Short mmCIF file of C-alpha atoms in Angstrom, two decimals:
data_model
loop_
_atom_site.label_atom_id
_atom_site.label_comp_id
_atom_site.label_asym_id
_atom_site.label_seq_id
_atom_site.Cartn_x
_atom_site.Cartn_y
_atom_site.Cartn_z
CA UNK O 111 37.69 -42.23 -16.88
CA UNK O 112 35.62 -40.37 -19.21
CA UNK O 113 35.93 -37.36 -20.99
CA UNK O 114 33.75 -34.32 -20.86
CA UNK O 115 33.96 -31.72 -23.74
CA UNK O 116 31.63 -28.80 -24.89
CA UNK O 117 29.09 -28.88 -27.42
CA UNK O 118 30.65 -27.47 -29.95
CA UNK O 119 33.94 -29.37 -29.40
CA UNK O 120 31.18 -32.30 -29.96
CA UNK O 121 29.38 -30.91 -32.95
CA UNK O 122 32.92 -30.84 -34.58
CA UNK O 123 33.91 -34.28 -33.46
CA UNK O 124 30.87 -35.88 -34.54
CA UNK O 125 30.20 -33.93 -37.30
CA UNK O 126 26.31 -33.04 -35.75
CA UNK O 127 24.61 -29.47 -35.25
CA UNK O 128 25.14 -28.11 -32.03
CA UNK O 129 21.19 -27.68 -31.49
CA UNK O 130 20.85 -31.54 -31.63
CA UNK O 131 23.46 -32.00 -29.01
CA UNK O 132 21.79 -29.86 -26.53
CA UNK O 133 18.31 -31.36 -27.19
CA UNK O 134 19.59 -34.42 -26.19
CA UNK O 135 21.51 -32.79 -23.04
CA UNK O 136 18.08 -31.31 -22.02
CA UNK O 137 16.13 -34.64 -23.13
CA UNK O 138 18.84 -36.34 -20.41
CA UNK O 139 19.48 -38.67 -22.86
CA UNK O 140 23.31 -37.98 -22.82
CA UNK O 141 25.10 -36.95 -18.91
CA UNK O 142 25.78 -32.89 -19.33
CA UNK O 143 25.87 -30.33 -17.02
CA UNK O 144 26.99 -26.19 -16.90
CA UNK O 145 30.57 -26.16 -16.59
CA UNK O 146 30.44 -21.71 -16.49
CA UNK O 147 28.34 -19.36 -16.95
CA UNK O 148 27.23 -20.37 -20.93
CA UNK O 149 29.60 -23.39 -21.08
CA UNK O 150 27.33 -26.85 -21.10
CA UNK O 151 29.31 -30.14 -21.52
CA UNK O 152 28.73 -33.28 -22.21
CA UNK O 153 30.34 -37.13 -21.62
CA UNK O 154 32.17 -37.89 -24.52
CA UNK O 155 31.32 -41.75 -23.44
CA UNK O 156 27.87 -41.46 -23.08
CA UNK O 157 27.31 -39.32 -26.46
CA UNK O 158 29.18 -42.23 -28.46
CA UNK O 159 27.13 -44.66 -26.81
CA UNK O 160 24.10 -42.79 -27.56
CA UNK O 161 24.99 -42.24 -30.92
CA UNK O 162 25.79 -45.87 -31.44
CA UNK O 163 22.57 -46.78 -30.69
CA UNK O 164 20.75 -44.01 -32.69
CA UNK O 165 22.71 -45.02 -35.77
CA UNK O 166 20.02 -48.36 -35.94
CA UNK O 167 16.95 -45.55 -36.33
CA UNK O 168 14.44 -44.08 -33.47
CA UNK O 169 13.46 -46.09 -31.37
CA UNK O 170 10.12 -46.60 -29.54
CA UNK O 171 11.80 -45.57 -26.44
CA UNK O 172 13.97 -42.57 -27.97
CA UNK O 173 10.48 -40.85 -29.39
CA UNK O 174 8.81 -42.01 -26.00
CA UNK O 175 11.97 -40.23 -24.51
CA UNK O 176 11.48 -36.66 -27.03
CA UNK O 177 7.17 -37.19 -26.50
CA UNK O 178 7.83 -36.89 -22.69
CA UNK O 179 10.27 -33.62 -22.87
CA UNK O 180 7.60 -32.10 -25.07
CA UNK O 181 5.04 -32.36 -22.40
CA UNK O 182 7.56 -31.07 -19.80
CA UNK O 183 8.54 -27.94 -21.96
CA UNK O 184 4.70 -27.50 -22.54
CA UNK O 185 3.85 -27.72 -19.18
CA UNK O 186 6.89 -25.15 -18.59
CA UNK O 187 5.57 -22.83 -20.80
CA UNK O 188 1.99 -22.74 -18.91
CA UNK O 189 3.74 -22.02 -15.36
CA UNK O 190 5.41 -19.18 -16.95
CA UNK O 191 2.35 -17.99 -18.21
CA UNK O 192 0.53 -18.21 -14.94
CA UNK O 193 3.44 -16.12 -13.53
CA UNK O 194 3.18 -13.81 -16.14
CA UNK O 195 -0.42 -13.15 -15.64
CA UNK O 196 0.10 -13.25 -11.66
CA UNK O 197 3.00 -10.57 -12.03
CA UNK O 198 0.54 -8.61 -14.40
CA UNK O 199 -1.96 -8.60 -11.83
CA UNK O 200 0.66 -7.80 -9.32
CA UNK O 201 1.89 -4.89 -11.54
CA UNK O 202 -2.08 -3.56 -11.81
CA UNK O 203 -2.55 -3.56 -8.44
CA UNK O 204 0.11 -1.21 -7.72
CA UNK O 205 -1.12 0.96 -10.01
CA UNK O 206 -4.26 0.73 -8.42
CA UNK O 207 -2.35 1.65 -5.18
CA UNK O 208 -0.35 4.64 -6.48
CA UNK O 209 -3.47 6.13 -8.31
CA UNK O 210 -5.30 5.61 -5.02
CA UNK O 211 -2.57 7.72 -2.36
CA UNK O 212 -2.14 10.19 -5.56
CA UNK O 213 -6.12 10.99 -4.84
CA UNK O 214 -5.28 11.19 -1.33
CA UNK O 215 -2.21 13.48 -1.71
CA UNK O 216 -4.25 15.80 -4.05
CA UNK O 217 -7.35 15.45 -1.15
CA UNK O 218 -4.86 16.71 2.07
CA UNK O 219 -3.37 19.11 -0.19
CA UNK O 220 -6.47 20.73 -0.68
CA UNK O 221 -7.48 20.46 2.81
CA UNK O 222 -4.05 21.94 3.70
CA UNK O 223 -5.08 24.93 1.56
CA UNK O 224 -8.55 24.79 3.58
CA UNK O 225 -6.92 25.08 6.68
CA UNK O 226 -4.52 27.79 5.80
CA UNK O 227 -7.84 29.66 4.12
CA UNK O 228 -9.61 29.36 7.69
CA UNK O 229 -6.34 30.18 9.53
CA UNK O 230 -6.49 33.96 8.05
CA UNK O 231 -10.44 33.97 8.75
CA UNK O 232 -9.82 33.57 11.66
CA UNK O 233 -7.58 35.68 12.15
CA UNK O 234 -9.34 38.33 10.77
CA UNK O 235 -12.40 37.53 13.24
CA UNK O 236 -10.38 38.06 15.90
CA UNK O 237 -9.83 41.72 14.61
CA UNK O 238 -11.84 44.74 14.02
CA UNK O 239 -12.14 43.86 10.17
CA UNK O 240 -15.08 41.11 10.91
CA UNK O 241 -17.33 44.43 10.81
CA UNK O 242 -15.60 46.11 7.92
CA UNK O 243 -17.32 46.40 4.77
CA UNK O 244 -13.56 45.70 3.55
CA UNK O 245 -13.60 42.24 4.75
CA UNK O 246 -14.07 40.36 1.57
CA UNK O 247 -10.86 42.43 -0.25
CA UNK O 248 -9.15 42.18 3.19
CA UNK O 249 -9.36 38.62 3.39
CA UNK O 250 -8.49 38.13 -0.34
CA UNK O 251 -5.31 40.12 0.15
CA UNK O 252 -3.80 38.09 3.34
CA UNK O 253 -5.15 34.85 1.41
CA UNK O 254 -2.13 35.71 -1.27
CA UNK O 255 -0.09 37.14 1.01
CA UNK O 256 0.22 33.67 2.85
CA UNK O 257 -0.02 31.53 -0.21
CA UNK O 258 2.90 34.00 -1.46
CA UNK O 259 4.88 32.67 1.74
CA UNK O 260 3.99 29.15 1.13
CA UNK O 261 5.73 29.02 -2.57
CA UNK O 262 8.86 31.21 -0.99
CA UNK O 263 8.67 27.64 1.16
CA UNK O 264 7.34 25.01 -1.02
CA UNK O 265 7.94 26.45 -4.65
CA UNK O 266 7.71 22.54 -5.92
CA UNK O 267 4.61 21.49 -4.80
CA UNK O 268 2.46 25.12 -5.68
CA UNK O 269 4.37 25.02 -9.08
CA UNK O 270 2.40 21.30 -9.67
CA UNK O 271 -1.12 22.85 -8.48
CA UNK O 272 -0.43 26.28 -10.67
CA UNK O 273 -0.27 24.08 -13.80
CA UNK O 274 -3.55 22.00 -13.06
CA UNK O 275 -5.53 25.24 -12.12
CA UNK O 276 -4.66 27.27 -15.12
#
């Protein structure tokens, strides 16, 4: 049966770098596979063998072999940057999004404020101040005093508009 030791147990044994070892792990020249978590090893059996026949030079079929994991890891390297540019795009179209309801938030608030602004005309029509010559300062003066109740309410979100209006 054979063994199965880490690459660095390897790299000792053999007396090789430990980058050369995994090259040839990911090539799938020699049988390896993750053991744990950051823990690759490799058959002992199949590295000697491998080695054995690597001592007589590179052959056609080893650099055939390294050619073809070139073209993988190249072709690796272009879907990751098509993900990259379709999680860009992705990321840009939330933006888009948030920028987008952040208009519409600022648009209801306003019309919130419209409302509330019509609210007290209104209820000043429906009193004897619509003939007043008072009307203007009249209306003026409940405008505050119900924006005055809304920031008792909502001190947040009159705090934000404050700041943009001053």
């Amino acid at each position: 049966m054979s063994e199965w030791i880490s690459i660095k147990e390897a790299a000792k044994k053999y007396n090789l770098d430990e980058e050369y070892i995994q090259l040839w792990a990911d090539m799938r020249v020699v049988t390896a596979y993750l053991k744990e978590y950051n823990t690759v090893v490799v058959n002992d059996e199949c590295l000697r063998a491998f080695l054995k026949v690597k001592e007589k030079g590179d052959s056609l079929a080893y650099v055939k072999m390294l050619e073809r994991f070139c073209i993988n890891q190249s072709e690796t390297c272009v879907t990751y940057a098509y993900l990259l540019g379709a999680r860009d795009k992705e990321i840009e179209m939330y933006r888009e999004a948030k920028t987008q309801r952040d208009a519409l938030r600022r648009m209801w608030l306003e019309q919130n404020d419209q409302m509330r602004d019509l609210a007290v005309e209104l209820a000043l029509e429906q009193t004897c101040c619509y003939k007043c010559w008072l009307k203007k300062l009249c209306m003026t003066i409940k405008k505050i005093k119900a924006r005055s109740r809304v920031r008792m309410r909502f001190p947040v979100r009159l705090k934000g508009k404050n700041k943009k209006s001053e």
